[in-house]
mmCIF file of C-alpha atoms in Angstrom:
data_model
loop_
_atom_site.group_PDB
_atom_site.id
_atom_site.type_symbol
_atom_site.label_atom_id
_atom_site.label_comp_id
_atom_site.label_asym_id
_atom_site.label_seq_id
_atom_site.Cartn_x
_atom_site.Cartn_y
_atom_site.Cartn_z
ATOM 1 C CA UNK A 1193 0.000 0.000 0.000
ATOM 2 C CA UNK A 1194 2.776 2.652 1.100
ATOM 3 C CA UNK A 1195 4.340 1.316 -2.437
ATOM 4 C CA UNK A 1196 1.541 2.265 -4.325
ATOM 5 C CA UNK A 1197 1.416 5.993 -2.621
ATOM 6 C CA UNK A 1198 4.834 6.550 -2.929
ATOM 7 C CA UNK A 1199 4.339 5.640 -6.522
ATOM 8 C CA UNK A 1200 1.244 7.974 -7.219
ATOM 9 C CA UNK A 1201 3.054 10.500 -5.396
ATOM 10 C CA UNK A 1202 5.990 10.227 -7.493
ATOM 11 C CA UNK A 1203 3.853 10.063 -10.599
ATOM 12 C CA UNK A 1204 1.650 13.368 -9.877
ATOM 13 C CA UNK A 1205 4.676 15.395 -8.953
ATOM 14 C CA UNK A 1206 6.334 14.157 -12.079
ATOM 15 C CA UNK A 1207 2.930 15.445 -14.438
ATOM 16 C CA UNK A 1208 3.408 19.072 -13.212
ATOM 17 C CA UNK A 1209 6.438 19.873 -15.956
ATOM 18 C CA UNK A 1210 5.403 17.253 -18.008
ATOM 19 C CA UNK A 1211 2.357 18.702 -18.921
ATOM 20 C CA UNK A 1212 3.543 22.455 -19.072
ATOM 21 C CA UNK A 1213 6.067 21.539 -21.625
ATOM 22 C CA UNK A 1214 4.223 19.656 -24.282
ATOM 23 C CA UNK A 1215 5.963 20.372 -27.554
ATOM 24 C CA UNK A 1216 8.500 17.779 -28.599
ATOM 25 C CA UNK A 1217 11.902 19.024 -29.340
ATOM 26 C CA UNK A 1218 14.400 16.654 -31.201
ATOM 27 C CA UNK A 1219 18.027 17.373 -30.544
ATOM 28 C CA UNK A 1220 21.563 15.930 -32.403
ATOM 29 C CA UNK A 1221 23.071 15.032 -29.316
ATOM 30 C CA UNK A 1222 22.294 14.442 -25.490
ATOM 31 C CA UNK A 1223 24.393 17.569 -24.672
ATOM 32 C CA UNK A 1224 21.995 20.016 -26.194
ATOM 33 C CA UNK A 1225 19.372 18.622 -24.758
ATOM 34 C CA UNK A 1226 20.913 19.340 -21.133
ATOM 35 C CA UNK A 1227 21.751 22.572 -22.656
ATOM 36 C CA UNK A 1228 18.411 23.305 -23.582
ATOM 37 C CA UNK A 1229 16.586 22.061 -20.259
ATOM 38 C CA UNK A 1230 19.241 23.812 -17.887
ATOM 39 C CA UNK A 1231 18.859 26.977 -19.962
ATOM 40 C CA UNK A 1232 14.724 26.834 -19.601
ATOM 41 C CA UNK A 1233 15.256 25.858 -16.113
ATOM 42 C CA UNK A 1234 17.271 28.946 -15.499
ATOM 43 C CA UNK A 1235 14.953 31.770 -17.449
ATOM 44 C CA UNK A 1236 12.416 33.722 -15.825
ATOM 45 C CA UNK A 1237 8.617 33.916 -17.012
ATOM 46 C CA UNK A 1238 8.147 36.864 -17.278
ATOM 47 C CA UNK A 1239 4.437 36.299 -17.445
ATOM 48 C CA UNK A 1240 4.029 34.226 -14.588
ATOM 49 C CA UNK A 1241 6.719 35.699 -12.808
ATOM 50 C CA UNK A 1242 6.996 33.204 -9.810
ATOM 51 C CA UNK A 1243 7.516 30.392 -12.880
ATOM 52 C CA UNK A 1244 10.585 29.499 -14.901
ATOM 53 C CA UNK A 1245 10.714 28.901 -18.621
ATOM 54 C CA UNK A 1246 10.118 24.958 -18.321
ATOM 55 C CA UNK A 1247 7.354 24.927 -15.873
ATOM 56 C CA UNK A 1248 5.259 27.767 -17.596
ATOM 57 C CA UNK A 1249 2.294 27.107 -19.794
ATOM 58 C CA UNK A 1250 2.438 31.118 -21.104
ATOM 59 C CA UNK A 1251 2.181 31.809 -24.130
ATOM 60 C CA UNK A 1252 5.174 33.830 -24.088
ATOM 61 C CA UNK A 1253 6.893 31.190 -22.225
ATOM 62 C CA UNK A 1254 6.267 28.833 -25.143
ATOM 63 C CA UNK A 1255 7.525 31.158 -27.854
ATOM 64 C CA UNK A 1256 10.749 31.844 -25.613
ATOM 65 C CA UNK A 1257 11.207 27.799 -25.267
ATOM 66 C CA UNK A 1258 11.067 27.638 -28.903
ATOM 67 C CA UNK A 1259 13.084 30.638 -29.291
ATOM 68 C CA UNK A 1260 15.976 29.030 -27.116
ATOM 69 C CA UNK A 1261 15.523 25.784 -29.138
ATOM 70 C CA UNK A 1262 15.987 27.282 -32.251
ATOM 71 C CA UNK A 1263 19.249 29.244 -31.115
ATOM 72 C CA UNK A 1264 20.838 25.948 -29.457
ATOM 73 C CA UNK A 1265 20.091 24.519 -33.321
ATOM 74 C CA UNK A 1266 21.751 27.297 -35.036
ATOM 75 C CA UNK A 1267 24.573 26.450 -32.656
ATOM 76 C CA UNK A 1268 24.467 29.587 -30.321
ATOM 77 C CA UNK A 1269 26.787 29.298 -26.572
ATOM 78 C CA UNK A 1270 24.954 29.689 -23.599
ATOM 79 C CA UNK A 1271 25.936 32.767 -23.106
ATOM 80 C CA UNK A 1272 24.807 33.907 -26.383
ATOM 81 C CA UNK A 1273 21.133 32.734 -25.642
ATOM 82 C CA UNK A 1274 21.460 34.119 -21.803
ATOM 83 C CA UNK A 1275 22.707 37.535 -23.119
ATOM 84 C CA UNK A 1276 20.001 37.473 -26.179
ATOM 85 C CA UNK A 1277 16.946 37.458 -23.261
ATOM 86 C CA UNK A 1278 18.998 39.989 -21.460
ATOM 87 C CA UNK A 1279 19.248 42.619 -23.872
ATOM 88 C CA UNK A 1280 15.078 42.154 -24.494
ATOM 89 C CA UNK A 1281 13.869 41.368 -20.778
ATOM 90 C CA UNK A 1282 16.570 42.911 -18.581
ATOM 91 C CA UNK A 1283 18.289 40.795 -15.752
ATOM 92 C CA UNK A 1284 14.957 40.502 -14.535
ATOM 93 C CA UNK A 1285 14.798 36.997 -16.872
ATOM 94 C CA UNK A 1286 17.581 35.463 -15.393
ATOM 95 C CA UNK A 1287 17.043 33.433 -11.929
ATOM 96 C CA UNK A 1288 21.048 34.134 -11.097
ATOM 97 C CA UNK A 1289 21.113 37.552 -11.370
ATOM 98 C CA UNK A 1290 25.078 38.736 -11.837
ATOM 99 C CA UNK A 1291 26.565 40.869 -9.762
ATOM 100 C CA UNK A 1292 26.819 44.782 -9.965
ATOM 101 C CA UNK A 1293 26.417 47.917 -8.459
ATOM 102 C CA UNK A 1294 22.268 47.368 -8.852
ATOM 103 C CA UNK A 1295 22.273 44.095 -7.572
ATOM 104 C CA UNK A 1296 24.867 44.386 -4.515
ATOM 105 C CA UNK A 1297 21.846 44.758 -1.819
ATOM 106 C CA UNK A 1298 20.600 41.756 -3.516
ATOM 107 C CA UNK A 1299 23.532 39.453 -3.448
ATOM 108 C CA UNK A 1300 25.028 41.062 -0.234
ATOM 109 C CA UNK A 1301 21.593 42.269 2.156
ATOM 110 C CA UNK A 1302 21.285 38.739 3.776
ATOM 111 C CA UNK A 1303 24.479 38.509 4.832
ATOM 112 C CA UNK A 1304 24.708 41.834 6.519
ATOM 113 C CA UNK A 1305 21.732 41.397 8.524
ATOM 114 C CA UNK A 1306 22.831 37.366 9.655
ATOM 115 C CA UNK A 1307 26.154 39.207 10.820
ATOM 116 C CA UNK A 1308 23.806 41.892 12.445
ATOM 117 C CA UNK A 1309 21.865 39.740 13.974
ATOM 118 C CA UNK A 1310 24.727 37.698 15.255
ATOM 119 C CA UNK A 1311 26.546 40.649 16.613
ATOM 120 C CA UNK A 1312 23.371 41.317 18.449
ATOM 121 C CA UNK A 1313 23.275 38.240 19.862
ATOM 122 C CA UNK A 1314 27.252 38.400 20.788
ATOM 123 C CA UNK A 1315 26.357 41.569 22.378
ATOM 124 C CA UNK A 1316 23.736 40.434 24.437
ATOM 125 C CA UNK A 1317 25.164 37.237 25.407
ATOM 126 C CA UNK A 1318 28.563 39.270 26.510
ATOM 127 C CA UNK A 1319 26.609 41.836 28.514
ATOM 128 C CA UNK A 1320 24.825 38.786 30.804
ATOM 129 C CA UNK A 1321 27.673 36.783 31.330
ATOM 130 C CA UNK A 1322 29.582 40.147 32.598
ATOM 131 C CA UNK A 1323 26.487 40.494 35.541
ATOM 132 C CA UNK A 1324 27.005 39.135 38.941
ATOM 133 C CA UNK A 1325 25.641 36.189 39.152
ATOM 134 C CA UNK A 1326 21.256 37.150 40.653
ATOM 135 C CA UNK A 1327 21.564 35.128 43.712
ATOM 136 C CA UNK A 1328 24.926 36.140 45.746
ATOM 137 C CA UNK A 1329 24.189 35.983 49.625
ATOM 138 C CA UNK A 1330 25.050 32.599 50.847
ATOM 139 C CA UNK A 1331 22.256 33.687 53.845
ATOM 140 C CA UNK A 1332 20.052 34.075 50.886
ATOM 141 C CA UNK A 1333 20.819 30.861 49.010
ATOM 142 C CA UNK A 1334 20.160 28.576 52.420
ATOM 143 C CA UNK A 1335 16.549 29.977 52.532
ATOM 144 C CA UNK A 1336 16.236 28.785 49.261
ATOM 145 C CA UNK A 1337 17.290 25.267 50.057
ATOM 146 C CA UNK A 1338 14.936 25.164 53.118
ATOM 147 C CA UNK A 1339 12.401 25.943 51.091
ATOM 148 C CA UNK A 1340 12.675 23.646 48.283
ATOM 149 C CA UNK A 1341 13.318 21.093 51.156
ATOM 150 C CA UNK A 1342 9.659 22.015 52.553
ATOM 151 C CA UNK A 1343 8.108 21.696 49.531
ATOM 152 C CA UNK A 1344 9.896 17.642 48.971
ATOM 153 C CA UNK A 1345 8.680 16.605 52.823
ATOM 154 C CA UNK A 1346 5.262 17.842 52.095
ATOM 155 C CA UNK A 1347 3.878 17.393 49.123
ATOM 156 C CA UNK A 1348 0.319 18.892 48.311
ATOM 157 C CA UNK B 1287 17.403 55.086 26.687
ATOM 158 C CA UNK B 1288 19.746 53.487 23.321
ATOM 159 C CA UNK B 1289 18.761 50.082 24.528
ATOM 160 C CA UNK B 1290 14.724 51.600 24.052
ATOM 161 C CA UNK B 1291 15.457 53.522 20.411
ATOM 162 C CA UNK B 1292 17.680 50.997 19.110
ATOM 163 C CA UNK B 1293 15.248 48.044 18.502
ATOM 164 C CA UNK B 1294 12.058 50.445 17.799
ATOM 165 C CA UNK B 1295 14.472 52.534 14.873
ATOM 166 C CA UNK B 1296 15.384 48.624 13.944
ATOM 167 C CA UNK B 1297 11.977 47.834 13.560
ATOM 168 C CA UNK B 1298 10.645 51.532 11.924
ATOM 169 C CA UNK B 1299 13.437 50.736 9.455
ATOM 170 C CA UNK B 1300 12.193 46.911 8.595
ATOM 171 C CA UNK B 1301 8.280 48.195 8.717
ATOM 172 C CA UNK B 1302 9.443 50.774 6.008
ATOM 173 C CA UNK B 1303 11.160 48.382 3.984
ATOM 174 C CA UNK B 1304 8.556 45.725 4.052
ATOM 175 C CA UNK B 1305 5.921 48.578 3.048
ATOM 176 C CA UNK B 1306 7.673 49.471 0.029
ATOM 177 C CA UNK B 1307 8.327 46.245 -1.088
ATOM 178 C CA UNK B 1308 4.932 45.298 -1.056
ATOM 179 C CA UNK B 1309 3.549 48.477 -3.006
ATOM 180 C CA UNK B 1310 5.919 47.745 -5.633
ATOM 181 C CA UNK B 1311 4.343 46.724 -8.865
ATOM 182 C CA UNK B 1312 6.051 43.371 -9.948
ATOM 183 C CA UNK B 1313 4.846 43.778 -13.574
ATOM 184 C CA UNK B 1314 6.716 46.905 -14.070
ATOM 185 C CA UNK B 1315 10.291 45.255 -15.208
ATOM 186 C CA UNK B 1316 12.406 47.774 -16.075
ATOM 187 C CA UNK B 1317 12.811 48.108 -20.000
ATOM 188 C CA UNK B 1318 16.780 47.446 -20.657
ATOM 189 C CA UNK B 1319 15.756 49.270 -23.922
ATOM 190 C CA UNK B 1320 15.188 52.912 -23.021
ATOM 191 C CA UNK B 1321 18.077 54.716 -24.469
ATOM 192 C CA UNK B 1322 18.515 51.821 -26.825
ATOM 193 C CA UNK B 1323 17.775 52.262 -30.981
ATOM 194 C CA UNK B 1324 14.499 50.695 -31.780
ATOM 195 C CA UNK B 1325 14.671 47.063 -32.660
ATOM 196 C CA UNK B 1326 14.293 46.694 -36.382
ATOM 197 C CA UNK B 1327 11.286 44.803 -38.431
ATOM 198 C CA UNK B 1328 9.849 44.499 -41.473
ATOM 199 C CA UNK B 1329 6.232 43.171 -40.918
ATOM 200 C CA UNK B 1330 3.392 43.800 -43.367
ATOM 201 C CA UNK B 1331 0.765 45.992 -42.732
ATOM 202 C CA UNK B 1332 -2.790 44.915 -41.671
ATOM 203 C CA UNK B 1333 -4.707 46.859 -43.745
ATOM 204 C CA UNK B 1334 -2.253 46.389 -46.947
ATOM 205 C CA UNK B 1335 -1.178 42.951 -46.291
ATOM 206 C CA UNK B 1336 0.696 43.594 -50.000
ATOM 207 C CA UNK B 1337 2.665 47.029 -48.347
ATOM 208 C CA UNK B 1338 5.408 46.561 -45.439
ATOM 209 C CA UNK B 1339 6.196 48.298 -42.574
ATOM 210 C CA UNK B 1340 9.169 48.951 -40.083
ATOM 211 C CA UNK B 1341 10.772 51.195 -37.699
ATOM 212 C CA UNK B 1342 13.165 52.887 -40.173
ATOM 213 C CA UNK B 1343 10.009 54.459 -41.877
ATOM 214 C CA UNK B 1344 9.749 56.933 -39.009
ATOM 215 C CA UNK B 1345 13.449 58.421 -39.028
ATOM 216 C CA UNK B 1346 12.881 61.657 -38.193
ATOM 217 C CA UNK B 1347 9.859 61.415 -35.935
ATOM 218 C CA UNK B 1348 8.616 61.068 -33.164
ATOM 219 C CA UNK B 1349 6.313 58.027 -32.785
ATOM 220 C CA UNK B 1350 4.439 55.768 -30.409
ATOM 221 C CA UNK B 1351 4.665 51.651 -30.939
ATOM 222 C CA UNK B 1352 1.694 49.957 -29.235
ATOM 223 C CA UNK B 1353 1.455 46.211 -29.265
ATOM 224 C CA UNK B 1354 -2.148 45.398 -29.238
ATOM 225 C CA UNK B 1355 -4.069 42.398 -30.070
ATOM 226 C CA UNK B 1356 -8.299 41.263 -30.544
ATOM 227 C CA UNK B 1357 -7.864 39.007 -27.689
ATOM 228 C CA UNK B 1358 -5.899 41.262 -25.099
ATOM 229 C CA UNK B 1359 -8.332 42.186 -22.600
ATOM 230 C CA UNK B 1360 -6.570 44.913 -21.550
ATOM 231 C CA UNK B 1361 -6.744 46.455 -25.024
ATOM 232 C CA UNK B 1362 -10.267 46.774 -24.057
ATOM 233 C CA UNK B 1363 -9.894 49.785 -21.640
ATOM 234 C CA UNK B 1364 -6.943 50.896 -23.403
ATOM 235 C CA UNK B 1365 -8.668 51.811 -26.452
ATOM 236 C CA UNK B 1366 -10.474 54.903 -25.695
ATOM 237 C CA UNK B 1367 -7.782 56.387 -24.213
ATOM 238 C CA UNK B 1368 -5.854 55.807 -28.052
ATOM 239 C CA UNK B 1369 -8.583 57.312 -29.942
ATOM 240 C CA UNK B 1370 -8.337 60.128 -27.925
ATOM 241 C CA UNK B 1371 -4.783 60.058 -28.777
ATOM 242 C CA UNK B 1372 -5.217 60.035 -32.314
ATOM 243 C CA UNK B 1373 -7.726 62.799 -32.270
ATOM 244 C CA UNK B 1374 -5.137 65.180 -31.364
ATOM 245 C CA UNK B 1375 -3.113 64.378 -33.932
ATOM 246 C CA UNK B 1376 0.075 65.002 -32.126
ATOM 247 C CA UNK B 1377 2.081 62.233 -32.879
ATOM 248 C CA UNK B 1378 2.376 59.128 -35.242
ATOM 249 C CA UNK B 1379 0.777 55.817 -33.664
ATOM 250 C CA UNK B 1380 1.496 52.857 -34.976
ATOM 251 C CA UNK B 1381 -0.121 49.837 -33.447
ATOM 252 C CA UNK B 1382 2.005 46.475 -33.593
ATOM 253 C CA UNK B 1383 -0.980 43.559 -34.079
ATOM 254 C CA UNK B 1384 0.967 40.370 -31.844
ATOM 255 C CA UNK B 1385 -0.026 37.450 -32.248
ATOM 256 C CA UNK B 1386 -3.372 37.897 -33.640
ATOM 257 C CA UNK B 1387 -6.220 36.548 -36.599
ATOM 258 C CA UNK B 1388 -6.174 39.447 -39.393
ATOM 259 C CA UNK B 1389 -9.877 39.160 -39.352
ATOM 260 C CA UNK B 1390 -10.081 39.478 -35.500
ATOM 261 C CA UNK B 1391 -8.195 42.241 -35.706
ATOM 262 C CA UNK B 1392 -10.012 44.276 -38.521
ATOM 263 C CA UNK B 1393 -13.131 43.523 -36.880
ATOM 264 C CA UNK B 1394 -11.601 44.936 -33.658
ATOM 265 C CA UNK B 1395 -10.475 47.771 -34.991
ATOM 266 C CA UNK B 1396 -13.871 48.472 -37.045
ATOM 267 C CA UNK B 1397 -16.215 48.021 -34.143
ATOM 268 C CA UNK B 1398 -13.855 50.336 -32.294
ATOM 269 C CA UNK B 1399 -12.449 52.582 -33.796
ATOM 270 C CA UNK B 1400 -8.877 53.027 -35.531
ATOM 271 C CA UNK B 1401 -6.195 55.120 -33.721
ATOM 272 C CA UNK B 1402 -3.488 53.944 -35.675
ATOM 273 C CA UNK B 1403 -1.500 55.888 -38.611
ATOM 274 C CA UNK B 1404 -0.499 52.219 -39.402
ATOM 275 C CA UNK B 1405 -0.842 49.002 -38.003
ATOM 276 C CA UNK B 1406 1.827 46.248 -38.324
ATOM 277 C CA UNK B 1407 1.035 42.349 -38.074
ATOM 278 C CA UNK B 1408 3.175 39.988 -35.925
ATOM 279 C CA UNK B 1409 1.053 36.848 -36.412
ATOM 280 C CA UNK B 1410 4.195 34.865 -34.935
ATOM 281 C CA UNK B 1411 5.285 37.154 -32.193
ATOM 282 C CA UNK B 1412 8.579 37.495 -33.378
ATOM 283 C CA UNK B 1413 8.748 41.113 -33.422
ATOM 284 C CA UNK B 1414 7.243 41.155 -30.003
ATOM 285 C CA UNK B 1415 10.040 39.027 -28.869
ATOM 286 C CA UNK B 1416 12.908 41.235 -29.806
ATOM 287 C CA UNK B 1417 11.144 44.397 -28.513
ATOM 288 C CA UNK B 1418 11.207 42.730 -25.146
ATOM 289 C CA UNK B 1419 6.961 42.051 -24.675
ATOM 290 C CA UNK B 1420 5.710 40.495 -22.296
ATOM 291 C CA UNK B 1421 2.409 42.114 -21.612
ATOM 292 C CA UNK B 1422 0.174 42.741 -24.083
ATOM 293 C CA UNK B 1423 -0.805 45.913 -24.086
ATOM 294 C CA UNK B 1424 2.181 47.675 -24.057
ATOM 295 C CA UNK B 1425 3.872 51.349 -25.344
ATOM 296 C CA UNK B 1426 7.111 52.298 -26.517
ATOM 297 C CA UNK B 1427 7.816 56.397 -27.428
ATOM 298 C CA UNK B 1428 10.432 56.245 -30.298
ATOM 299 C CA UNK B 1429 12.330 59.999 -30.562
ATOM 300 C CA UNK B 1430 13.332 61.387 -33.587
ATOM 301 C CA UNK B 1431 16.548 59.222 -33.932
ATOM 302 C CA UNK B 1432 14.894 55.973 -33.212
ATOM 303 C CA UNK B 1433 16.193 55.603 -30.213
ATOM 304 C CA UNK B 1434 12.949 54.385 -27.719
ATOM 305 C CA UNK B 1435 13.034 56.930 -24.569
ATOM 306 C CA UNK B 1436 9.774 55.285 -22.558
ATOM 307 C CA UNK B 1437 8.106 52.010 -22.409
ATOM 308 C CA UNK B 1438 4.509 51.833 -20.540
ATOM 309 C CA UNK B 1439 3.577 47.937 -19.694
ATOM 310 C CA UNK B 1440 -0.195 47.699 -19.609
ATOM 311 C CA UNK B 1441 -2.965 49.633 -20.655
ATOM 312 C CA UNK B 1442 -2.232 53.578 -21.210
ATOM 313 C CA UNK B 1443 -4.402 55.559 -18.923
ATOM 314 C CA UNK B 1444 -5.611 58.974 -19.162
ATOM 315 C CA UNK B 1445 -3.789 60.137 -16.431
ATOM 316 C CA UNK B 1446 -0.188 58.336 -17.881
ATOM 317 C CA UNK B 1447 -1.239 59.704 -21.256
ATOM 318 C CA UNK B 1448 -1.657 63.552 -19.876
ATOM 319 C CA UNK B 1449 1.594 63.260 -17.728
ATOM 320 C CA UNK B 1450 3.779 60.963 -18.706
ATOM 321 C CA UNK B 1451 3.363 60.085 -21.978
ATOM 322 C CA UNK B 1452 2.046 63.315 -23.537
ATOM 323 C CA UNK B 1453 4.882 66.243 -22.099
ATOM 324 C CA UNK B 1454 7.321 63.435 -22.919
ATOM 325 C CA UNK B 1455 6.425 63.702 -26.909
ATOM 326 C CA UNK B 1456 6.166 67.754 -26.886
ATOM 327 C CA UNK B 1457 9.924 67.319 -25.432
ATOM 328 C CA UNK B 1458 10.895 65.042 -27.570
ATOM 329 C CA UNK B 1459 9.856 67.166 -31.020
ATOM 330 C CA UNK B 1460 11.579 70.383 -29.626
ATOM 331 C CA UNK B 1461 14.972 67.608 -30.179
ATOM 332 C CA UNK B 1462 16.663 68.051 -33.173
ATOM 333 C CA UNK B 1463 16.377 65.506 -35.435
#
């Protein structure tokens, strides 16, 4: 029984690409092929915007698969095709934004506010450890004892 | 009293960040083609499907590009705002037909009036492609060089037409050609 679910479960989280990218692309040799599902993998929707090129059933999305098909055919790099989306959709296409001067807060924001946040927490964790200690007065500490000691003998 | 301001200017700061983020308008990409040259085509025209049409035509003008299409709903509440355009006869407007049936589209345009000086057809969206659509409808403003100086995603409302789009066209005719 647990076979079978994994199975279906396998099966209906394999359909969800499958179906978006129904045209049937043939290609000379395996490594175009990765080229060509890396590359779609990698490109934004710009439709659905949340979607890459592979997984969206856009119109646009199509045309753009077809678009990158066509260039791996006529035997353009990578970079070519990456650089060909960039100059028509912006860096806003690409998934791995590079790095620049607009992008810095991108690339750099999260790690300024972990080390923030950590020198917040070094801070704070510093400052306690420097207190006395709450409880000093031995006087003090034995009326605590008694009265944990009352509490054992009787309980309620 | 640091220990009090510190976390509350911490959390002003994130509160302000978080509130523009989320009245940001995700569809508005920024165009990597403003300042660019105009992306050439040759398409034919929808009314002439015999005649062609492309960018270089307009050397020397100013012009608007708007990619349109029967089935963009969009289009719908755009229109109005185009006619109204074209009444004033300010500049040229030619309307780029993506991805559309020519009969669709004559129909469209005859039941609703015709804005455009001339309207080209991209039945395969192949135009649209290098001109960087994405959302039908959409509006370049081409200057006199053909170099394209706005693009407005989405449909052109009054209010973008009387202050964005409008002043940017009276600017862009005082340029020498």
């Amino acid at each position: 029984m647990r076979r079978l679910t994994a199975g279906l479960l396998a099966l209906w989280l394999g359909l969800g690409p499958a179906l978006a990218a129904i045209e049937v692309h043939q290609f000379k040799t395996p490594e175009e092929e990765q080229r060509y599902k890396h590359l779609i993998a990698e490109l934004r929707c710009l439709v659905c915007q949340n979607q890459n090129l592979a997984d969206s059933n856009a119109d646009l999305a199509r045309d753009l698969r077809e678009q990158v098909y066509e260039m791996i055919q006529n035997g353009a790099s990578d970079q070519d095709i990456v650089d060909y989306m960039v100059n028509r959709y912006g860096d806003f296409v690409l998934y791995r934004p590079p790095f620049k001067s607009t992008t810095a807060a991108l690339w750099i924001g999260p790690f300024v506010i972990l080390a923030v946040g950590v020198l917040v927490v070094a801070v704070y964790v510093r400052r306690r450890r420097r207190e006395p200690p709450v409880v000093s007065d031995e006087a003090e500490l034995d009326r605590a004892r008694q009265l944990l000691n009352d509490d054992e003998k009787k309980p309620s | 009293m640091w220990r009090y301001l510190l976390p509350l200017g911490l959390f002003v700061g994130l509160v302000a960040l978080l509130a523009v983020g989320l009245n940001l308008n995700p569809r508005e990409v920024p165009s990597p083609f403003i300042g660019k040259p105009a992306p050439p085509f040759t398409l034919p025209r929808l009314h002439r499907p015999e005649a062609t049409v492309s960018p270089a035509d307009f050397r020397g003008q100013v012009w608007l590009l708007n990619v349109w299409a029967s089935w963009c709903v969009s289009c719908r509440a755009e229109h109005p705002v185009l006619n109204a355009l074209a009444r004033r006869q300010e500049v040229i407007l030619v309307g780029l037909n993506y991805k559309d049936q020519r009969n669709d589209a004559l129909q469209w345009l005859a039941e609703r009036g015709d804005p455009y000086t001339v309207v080209a057809v991209d039945a395969e969206g192949k135009a649209g492609i290098d001109w960087g659509v994405y959302g039908v409808p959409e509006t370049f403003v081409v200057d006199k060089r053909g170099i394209i100086r706005l693009k407005h995603t989405g449909p052109v409302t009054r209010d973008v037409l009387r202050d964005e789009i409008l002043p940017l066209i009276r600017k862009l005719k005082k340029e020498p050609a």
